[in-house]
Amino acid sequence: MTELPASTTRKMGLVIDLDTCVGCHACVISCKGWNTENYGAPLSDQSPYGADPSGTFLNRVHSYEVQPDQGAAQLIHFPKSCLHCEDAPCVTVCPTGASYKRVEDGIVLVNESHCIGCGLCAWSCPYGARELDLAEGVMKKCTLCVDRIYNENLPEVDRVPSCVRTCPAGARHFGDLGDPDSEVSKLVAERGGMDLMPEMGTKPVNKYLPPRPKDQIEEQIDVLAPLLAPVAEEPKGFLGWLDKALDKLPGGNA
Amino acid sequence: MHPAPSVIIFTTLSGLGFGLLAFLGLGLPDVTGWVAFVFFALAFGMAGGGLMASTFHLGRPERAWRALTQWRSSWLSREGIAAVLALAVMGLYALGAVFMGETWRLLGLLGTALSLATVFTTSMIYTQLKTIPRWNMKLTPAVFMSFSLAGGALLAGQTNLSIVLLLIAGAVQLAYWKQGDQALASSGTDIGTATGLGARGAVRAFEPPHTGSNYLLREFVHVVGRKHAQKLRVIAFALGFALPLILLLLPMEDVMVKHLFAAVAVLAHLAGVATSRWLFFAEAEHVVGLYYGKR
């Protein structure tokens, strides 16, 4: 059914910290790995070792340079995956009912056995979160690792999306953004979490935490500098003899 | 947007085919027997052939029937249903006209309404997409409807009507290009809102996620074809509207020459609309391109 639920019990999603992300792409790789080996059609590659390699990814990391009016430019790494929008246009455009948003947790999923691969949902997504798998002919998207987060066969610590579990910088957080008392909601409130392209009216669940202001590098006088001045020592003993002996050889000093 | 041949062929041919069916349903021309057979064969060939072509771009064409289920929310589903109903109703009407010499007017009128509804639903598939500001305009359905009606009148041999409708369609086309050229800029979406970093300074795409291309870039970012956009606009307008109008307006006594000119007008119009439709896709900028510093 491609009609959106009026409301969802929970709003599970990600909070991505643009201040902390180091742009290592570990989340990209772990996502590709988990989602190739587990639920749904594998994420195929086309000509992976050829001249023009390409493949299906559910999560990609961009890097942007932001140049303020004054001061130094800042490099910001920017992971991007499905934002599990409350008003998801990809769901309502689907002609087959393959695209749906779950009432219980708000996760947007694709029923791969009903998808005809028309691509219209990818057209309707402003974020480029959906990619048509060329091998399978069906639409692939982030499932929020629906096969991990409720999976009782996994240790509890692993019951989060693969990208969150993998991130070495702790830049990715997972939780219920519909609950104002959840850790992720508090984080969003504290750090001023933002929506991407709010003007599109998609009401994304995933939030991005903006980079914190950078420390200023100021001209300063170091009172300790004289005390820390390098102390040149004349070599003694064997090294001293060697130094002098080498100085006497023709060829000049370095 | 990637100008996929299957979608261009589909929207061009089915637009003309359903336009012709709309006029045949009205009894313009009021034909029966063999003449009706030729008209209906042409109309069904284009409308049905276009629909067939549209299934070629599906990843899983064998499941296409599922697209008829979600009419409550999806314009693509509504289009599928409208097309099937229009072809079925006009099929019955054609049976009456060709084999029984009967023109069931009420059935024809219903077929006309369904044919036009099909073209409208097709246009809404594109119009609904906020992600493509150049399509997300009221002029988009106007383009599809006016082109379909003008082409339909031309094919139905309604000379006077097609002159008026070609003039309207040509004007709509010019207005669409003019408004479309400002659509992305006036949508307010840029790399700043896309990344949420715009308030901090000028945002520049520094590194793409991968060194190679991907589905998103192939599908949504089509820069190469836009190079000759202005020339192609002139070609599309000349072939689609100017030349057919000249051919229709030339005073012609000889019936054979008149028919020949009409045939050339139809072919020119077809080529012009196909060119315009190619531009419709190639010039459309999807906002996802902004994440890649492209459009």
XYZ file of C-alpha atoms in Angstrom:
549
model
C 0.000 0.000 0.000
C 1.585 3.236 -1.086
C -0.516 5.558 1.019
C 1.555 6.991 3.847
C 0.501 6.242 7.431
C -0.988 9.312 9.148
C 1.480 8.811 11.957
C 3.959 6.172 13.054
C 4.324 4.731 16.546
C 8.042 5.400 16.550
C 10.318 7.360 14.227
C 13.469 5.320 14.028
C 16.300 7.084 12.282
C 19.876 8.274 12.271
C 21.563 11.347 13.625
C 24.740 12.142 11.730
C 27.338 14.384 13.304
C 29.034 16.463 10.615
C 31.449 17.756 13.243
C 32.780 14.325 14.094
C 32.706 12.540 10.744
C 36.245 12.062 9.474
C 35.218 10.923 5.994
C 36.767 7.457 6.278
C 33.931 5.752 4.312
C 33.879 2.817 6.773
C 30.070 3.176 7.014
C 29.853 2.911 3.215
C 31.786 -0.338 3.179
C 30.041 -1.923 6.167
C 26.656 -0.987 4.671
C 27.568 -2.517 1.333
C 28.839 -5.636 3.058
C 25.906 -6.197 5.390
C 23.269 -5.440 2.786
C 24.917 -7.636 0.179
C 25.159 -10.639 2.474
C 21.819 -10.369 4.261
C 18.216 -9.233 3.636
C 17.124 -8.634 0.052
C 18.842 -8.677 -3.305
C 22.629 -8.190 -3.081
C 24.069 -4.785 -3.939
C 25.656 -5.555 -7.287
C 28.686 -4.018 -8.934
C 29.104 -3.534 -12.644
C 32.627 -3.983 -13.968
C 34.169 -3.551 -10.483
C 37.733 -4.113 -11.722
C 37.214 -2.652 -15.190
C 37.794 0.767 -16.670
C 34.428 2.192 -15.601
C 33.475 0.582 -12.306
C 30.135 1.369 -10.683
C 27.765 -0.264 -8.269
C 24.784 0.051 -5.988
C 25.342 1.774 -2.645
C 22.797 2.686 0.021
C 25.108 5.120 1.725
C 27.635 7.449 0.139
C 29.977 9.983 1.726
C 30.436 13.330 -0.003
C 32.960 15.977 1.038
C 32.182 19.684 0.839
C 34.292 22.773 1.228
C 32.571 25.667 2.971
C 34.188 29.057 2.487
C 32.888 31.655 4.965
C 33.012 35.373 4.107
C 36.009 35.698 6.371
C 38.484 33.169 7.636
C 39.637 29.784 6.517
C 37.606 27.332 4.491
C 36.322 24.236 6.243
C 36.147 20.714 4.858
C 33.010 18.826 5.869
C 32.497 15.131 5.258
C 28.891 14.371 4.545
C 27.454 10.841 4.680
C 24.129 10.552 2.908
C 21.593 7.729 2.974
C 17.783 7.416 3.146
C 16.328 9.931 5.625
C 13.154 7.832 6.205
C 11.012 10.934 5.603
C 7.671 11.332 7.366
C 6.170 12.651 4.140
C 8.092 10.355 1.825
C 7.343 11.166 -1.844
C 9.004 7.903 -2.908
C 6.192 5.951 -1.248
C 3.201 7.740 -2.754
C 4.532 7.744 -6.338
C 5.015 3.954 -6.377
C 2.510 2.402 -8.808
C 2.733 -1.130 -7.403
C 2.648 -0.708 -3.641
C 6.190 -2.079 -3.402
C 7.356 1.055 -1.570
C 5.928 1.485 1.892
C 6.475 3.175 5.232
C 6.019 1.018 8.302
C 3.518 2.154 10.936
C 5.402 0.566 13.832
C 8.764 2.274 13.367
C 8.523 4.606 10.356
C 11.117 2.718 8.326
C 10.682 3.138 4.547
C 11.150 -0.167 2.753
C 10.807 -1.741 -0.702
C 9.064 -5.056 -1.242
C 11.522 -6.383 -3.795
C 9.192 -9.074 -5.108
C 6.611 -6.435 -6.127
C 8.984 -3.754 -7.460
C 8.838 -3.343 -11.255
C 11.967 -1.181 -11.382
C 10.264 1.817 -12.991
C 12.578 4.172 -11.111
C 9.921 6.780 -10.330
C 10.616 6.619 -6.564
C 14.265 7.473 -7.214
C 13.089 10.389 -9.384
C 10.921 11.663 -6.545
C 13.670 11.493 -3.900
C 15.563 14.785 -3.504
C 18.407 13.085 -1.645
C 19.482 10.403 -4.099
C 18.763 7.780 -1.483
C 17.423 5.168 -3.877
C 19.401 3.335 -6.513
C 18.118 0.857 -9.076
C 20.197 -2.301 -8.915
C 21.244 -3.093 -12.472
C 21.681 -6.827 -11.870
C 18.399 -7.363 -10.041
C 16.252 -4.713 -11.784
C 14.692 -3.610 -8.503
C 15.046 -0.505 -6.357
C 17.451 -0.656 -3.425
C 17.493 1.651 -0.448
C 18.605 1.875 3.184
C 16.512 -0.461 5.358
C 17.925 1.006 8.569
C 19.289 -2.552 8.838
C 15.841 -3.844 9.696
C 17.413 -7.314 9.797
C 19.856 -6.233 12.540
C 17.965 -3.896 14.852
C 15.361 -6.488 15.911
C 17.608 -9.528 15.430
C 17.747 -11.504 18.650
C 20.400 -13.793 17.237
C 22.858 -10.913 17.436
C 24.455 -9.650 20.655
C 22.544 -6.598 21.882
C 25.411 -4.245 21.089
C 25.112 -5.205 17.409
C 21.387 -4.457 17.172
C 21.971 -1.109 15.477
C 22.437 -0.324 11.799
C 25.709 -1.579 10.398
C 26.957 1.942 9.616
C 26.382 3.051 13.213
C 28.117 -0.032 14.645
C 31.092 0.483 12.344
C 31.717 4.228 12.600
C 35.102 4.614 14.308
C 34.512 8.295 15.079
C 31.136 7.877 16.772
C 29.610 10.222 14.214
C 26.468 8.145 13.678
C 23.687 7.676 16.208
C 20.585 5.516 15.974
C 17.349 5.815 17.910
C 13.718 6.926 18.105
C 13.441 10.532 16.960
C 9.725 10.506 17.771
C 10.501 10.196 21.486
C 11.645 13.589 22.829
C 13.427 11.873 25.736
C 15.549 9.534 23.606
C 19.315 10.036 23.459
C 19.145 10.964 19.771
C 16.377 13.518 20.306
C 18.359 15.129 23.127
C 21.407 15.256 20.884
C 19.392 16.941 18.138
C 17.971 19.499 20.591
C 21.379 20.209 22.126
C 23.315 20.572 18.886
C 20.669 22.166 16.682
C 20.099 19.166 14.406
C 18.908 20.150 10.925
C 16.909 18.824 7.973
C 18.279 18.571 4.444
C 16.282 20.529 1.833
C 13.417 21.371 4.241
C 11.763 23.296 1.377
C 10.963 19.980 -0.320
C 8.404 19.285 2.416
C 9.578 15.706 2.945
C 9.980 16.067 6.733
C 13.077 13.875 7.048
C 13.397 11.793 10.226
C 17.207 11.629 10.010
C 18.905 14.743 11.323
C 22.330 16.240 10.690
C 24.313 17.911 13.481
C 26.100 20.953 12.072
C 29.851 21.316 12.532
C 30.860 23.168 15.701
C 32.722 26.460 15.266
C 36.426 25.866 14.859
C 39.032 27.142 17.350
C 40.657 30.390 16.295
C 44.379 30.464 15.657
C 45.593 33.697 17.253
C 48.883 35.518 17.224
C 50.281 35.078 20.715
C 53.445 35.597 22.701
C 54.759 32.399 24.203
C 56.245 33.224 27.605
C 57.862 29.815 27.795
C 59.665 30.154 24.464
C 63.011 31.453 25.874
C 63.127 28.582 28.338
C 62.458 26.062 25.628
C 65.082 27.370 23.225
C 67.081 24.487 21.782
C 70.364 23.874 23.540
C 73.177 23.180 21.106
C 75.609 20.744 22.571
C 79.077 20.100 21.244
C 79.505 16.395 20.752
C 82.018 14.787 23.060
C 84.072 11.585 23.054
C 84.094 9.419 19.955
C 81.393 11.463 18.201
C 83.340 14.638 18.924
C 86.478 13.168 17.361
C 84.478 11.905 14.376
C 82.918 15.347 13.909
C 86.291 17.055 13.847
C 87.901 14.404 11.661
C 85.134 14.687 9.102
C 85.355 18.488 9.140
C 89.024 18.200 8.101
C 88.282 16.141 5.049
C 88.101 18.097 1.781
C 84.627 18.765 0.419
C 83.369 21.439 2.794
C 80.732 21.410 5.478
C 77.056 20.777 5.022
C 17.434 13.822 -16.507
C 18.626 11.031 -18.734
C 16.603 11.204 -21.972
C 15.756 7.497 -22.210
C 14.591 6.661 -25.773
C 11.833 4.364 -24.456
C 10.197 7.167 -22.467
C 10.559 9.717 -25.275
C 9.028 7.311 -27.811
C 6.279 6.465 -25.329
C 5.238 10.021 -24.456
C 5.488 11.206 -28.072
C 3.600 8.361 -29.733
C 0.992 7.735 -27.055
C 0.344 11.474 -26.795
C -0.446 11.586 -30.523
C -2.306 8.270 -30.481
C -4.591 9.211 -27.594
C -5.076 12.651 -29.181
C -6.314 10.976 -32.365
C -8.537 8.609 -30.357
C -10.032 11.635 -28.583
C -11.079 13.130 -31.947
C -12.308 9.792 -33.321
C -14.489 9.403 -30.222
C -16.058 12.771 -30.975
C -16.821 11.680 -34.517
C -14.205 13.972 -36.022
C -14.012 12.525 -38.624
C -17.195 10.445 -38.391
C -15.882 7.374 -40.191
C -17.010 3.773 -40.562
C -15.790 0.685 -42.402
C -12.353 0.562 -44.016
C -11.620 4.248 -43.537
C -12.375 3.854 -39.837
C -10.103 0.778 -39.760
C -7.158 2.811 -41.056
C -7.742 5.626 -38.556
C -8.160 3.278 -35.604
C -5.191 1.116 -36.604
C -3.029 4.248 -36.661
C -4.363 5.483 -33.317
C -4.071 2.121 -31.549
C -0.663 1.516 -33.102
C 0.691 4.753 -31.664
C -1.105 4.664 -28.309
C -0.516 0.969 -27.705
C 2.961 0.969 -29.233
C 3.907 3.850 -26.984
C 2.668 1.989 -23.936
C 4.668 -1.080 -24.977
C 7.790 1.070 -25.375
C 7.302 2.455 -21.868
C 7.643 -1.030 -20.381
C 11.118 -1.383 -21.925
C 12.670 0.878 -19.306
C 11.353 -1.221 -16.427
C 13.785 -3.317 -14.452
C 11.134 -6.049 -14.126
C 8.659 -5.688 -17.052
C 7.014 -9.042 -16.267
C 5.493 -7.500 -13.134
C 4.075 -4.451 -14.962
C 0.482 -5.495 -14.178
C 1.098 -4.632 -10.523
C 1.266 -0.976 -11.570
C -2.534 -0.953 -11.901
C -3.111 -1.371 -8.155
C -2.165 1.930 -6.466
C -4.510 4.417 -8.165
C -5.359 6.062 -4.840
C -1.911 7.603 -4.438
C 0.151 7.112 -7.597
C -0.171 9.078 -10.840
C 1.741 6.351 -12.666
C -0.834 3.818 -11.540
C -3.691 6.140 -12.546
C -2.093 6.526 -15.967
C -1.929 2.767 -16.408
C -5.606 2.356 -15.514
C -6.722 5.300 -17.657
C -4.770 3.918 -20.626
C -6.223 0.422 -20.304
C -9.771 1.791 -19.947
C -9.338 4.240 -22.842
C -8.024 1.509 -25.137
C -10.812 -0.882 -24.093
C -13.641 1.635 -24.564
C -12.266 2.951 -27.848
C -11.668 -0.660 -28.919
C -15.383 -1.378 -28.512
C -16.236 1.860 -30.292
C -13.864 0.911 -33.110
C -15.481 -2.521 -33.444
C -18.842 -0.831 -33.945
C -17.485 1.684 -36.441
C -15.354 -0.709 -38.476
C -17.467 -3.871 -38.593
C -21.045 -2.748 -37.955
C -21.037 0.709 -39.443
C -22.378 2.005 -36.149
C -21.036 5.041 -34.286
C -22.042 4.692 -30.672
C -21.756 8.329 -29.729
C -21.992 7.977 -25.934
C -19.314 5.284 -25.902
C -17.199 7.495 -28.158
C -17.553 10.468 -25.820
C -16.544 8.282 -22.877
C -13.514 7.107 -24.907
C -12.596 10.725 -25.682
C -12.706 11.621 -21.988
C -10.617 8.579 -21.042
C -8.078 9.271 -23.811
C -7.587 12.827 -22.620
C -7.457 11.607 -19.011
C -4.635 9.266 -20.007
C -2.579 12.125 -21.443
C -3.303 14.238 -18.366
C -2.238 11.479 -15.957
C 0.961 10.980 -17.979
C 1.750 14.667 -17.589
C 1.056 14.529 -13.848
C 3.699 11.824 -13.373
C 6.245 14.494 -14.287
C 4.445 17.517 -12.866
C 4.182 16.042 -9.353
C 7.970 15.804 -8.918
C 9.183 18.654 -6.715
C 12.678 17.301 -7.193
C 12.647 18.504 -10.819
C 11.612 22.177 -10.725
C 11.431 22.403 -14.529
C 8.634 19.798 -14.502
C 6.960 20.925 -11.302
C 4.989 23.647 -13.139
C 1.358 24.082 -14.212
C 2.605 24.477 -17.773
C 3.735 20.831 -17.888
C 0.198 19.385 -18.169
C -0.565 22.236 -20.576
C 2.310 21.099 -22.821
C 1.197 17.462 -22.830
C -2.494 18.256 -23.364
C -2.022 20.941 -26.043
C 0.511 18.801 -27.960
C -1.792 15.791 -27.841
C -4.817 17.768 -29.026
C -2.901 19.550 -31.810
C -1.327 16.304 -33.029
C -4.629 14.469 -32.747
C -6.437 17.105 -34.802
C -3.670 17.015 -37.400
C -3.881 13.221 -37.681
C -7.694 13.328 -37.741
C -7.500 15.647 -40.750
C -9.307 18.490 -38.974
C -7.516 21.274 -40.836
C -9.150 24.356 -39.299
C -9.157 22.914 -35.798
C -5.541 21.815 -36.060
C -4.443 25.319 -37.152
C -5.932 26.788 -33.983
C -4.621 23.963 -31.770
C -1.119 24.127 -33.298
C -1.010 27.875 -32.587
C -2.016 27.217 -28.972
C 0.463 24.341 -28.538
C 3.281 26.441 -30.024
C 2.528 29.283 -27.628
C 2.409 26.880 -24.668
C 5.752 25.459 -25.747
C 7.395 28.898 -25.810
C 5.914 29.791 -22.419
C 7.111 26.452 -20.991
C 10.678 27.078 -22.138
C 10.652 30.621 -20.780
C 9.307 29.672 -17.359
C 11.320 26.458 -17.215
C 14.614 28.291 -17.624
C 13.993 30.054 -14.311
C 12.452 27.098 -12.493
C 15.501 25.760 -10.678
C 16.715 29.188 -9.592
C 13.294 30.245 -8.336
C 12.723 26.938 -6.492
C 15.093 28.163 -3.778
C 16.932 24.851 -3.672
C 20.691 25.005 -4.036
C 23.767 23.238 -2.690
C 23.374 25.322 0.473
C 19.917 23.969 1.346
C 20.851 20.500 0.069
C 23.696 20.219 2.574
C 22.195 22.509 5.226
C 25.560 24.293 5.255
C 24.588 27.304 3.137
C 24.318 29.696 6.082
C 27.974 29.079 6.979
C 29.445 30.209 3.676
C 29.793 29.269 0.035
C 29.468 25.485 -0.325
C 31.485 23.699 -2.980
C 31.463 19.990 -3.767
C 35.034 19.047 -2.896
C 35.099 15.296 -3.399
C 32.396 13.051 -4.843
C 31.633 9.825 -2.948
C 33.274 7.661 -5.591
C 35.766 8.246 -8.363
C 33.502 6.521 -10.874
C 29.980 7.262 -12.032
C 26.828 5.799 -10.507
C 23.099 5.265 -11.070
C 22.218 8.701 -9.711
C 24.580 10.543 -12.038
C 23.577 8.486 -15.067
C 19.852 8.903 -14.385
C 19.628 12.470 -13.097
C 22.592 14.467 -14.324
C 22.660 14.894 -18.084
C 24.928 17.763 -18.956
C 26.302 16.767 -22.359
C 23.022 16.990 -24.262
C 22.211 20.477 -23.024
C 25.021 21.975 -25.083
C 22.876 22.287 -28.202
C 19.642 23.048 -26.365
C 18.995 26.365 -28.107
C 19.518 24.923 -31.590
C 17.298 21.964 -30.746
C 14.585 24.319 -29.503
C 14.589 26.070 -32.855
C 14.437 22.708 -34.669
C 11.645 21.437 -32.401
C 9.587 24.590 -32.846
C 10.124 24.795 -36.606
C 9.280 21.141 -37.252
C 6.599 20.749 -34.622
C 4.575 23.893 -35.174
C 5.848 26.382 -37.792
C 6.205 23.981 -40.742
C 2.862 22.175 -40.180
C 1.114 25.547 -39.891
C 2.645 26.785 -43.148
C 1.701 23.553 -44.929
C -1.879 23.770 -43.639
C -2.290 27.454 -44.466
C -0.937 27.281 -48.033
C -3.852 27.602 -50.456
C -4.029 24.307 -52.307
C -6.463 23.279 -55.017
C -5.217 19.812 -55.905
C -6.541 17.165 -53.471
C -3.525 14.881 -53.915
C -1.075 17.683 -53.171
C -3.209 18.697 -50.220
C -3.007 15.170 -48.812
C 0.709 15.019 -49.463
C 1.202 18.311 -47.621
C -0.906 17.033 -44.722
C 1.228 13.891 -44.525
C 4.420 15.980 -44.465
C 2.845 18.189 -41.800
C 2.101 15.124 -39.655
C 5.642 13.759 -40.017
C 7.202 17.155 -39.288
C 4.982 17.548 -36.237
C 5.959 14.072 -35.014
C 9.681 14.847 -35.389
C 9.234 18.238 -33.724
C 7.349 16.824 -30.748
C 9.942 14.056 -30.346
C 12.713 16.688 -30.326
C 10.792 18.795 -27.825
C 10.277 15.722 -25.645
C 13.995 14.919 -25.825
C 14.683 18.437 -24.538
C 11.976 17.991 -21.893
C 14.125 15.258 -20.334
C 17.636 16.407 -21.216
C 17.116 19.939 -19.905
C 15.381 18.885 -16.684
C 17.614 19.372 -13.661
C 17.103 17.011 -10.710
C 18.071 18.546 -7.376
C 20.134 15.484 -6.453
C 22.728 16.792 -8.910
C 23.401 19.596 -6.422
C 25.008 17.089 -4.036
C 27.518 16.406 -6.795
C 28.041 20.079 -7.587
C 26.229 19.515 -10.885
C 22.786 20.101 -12.278
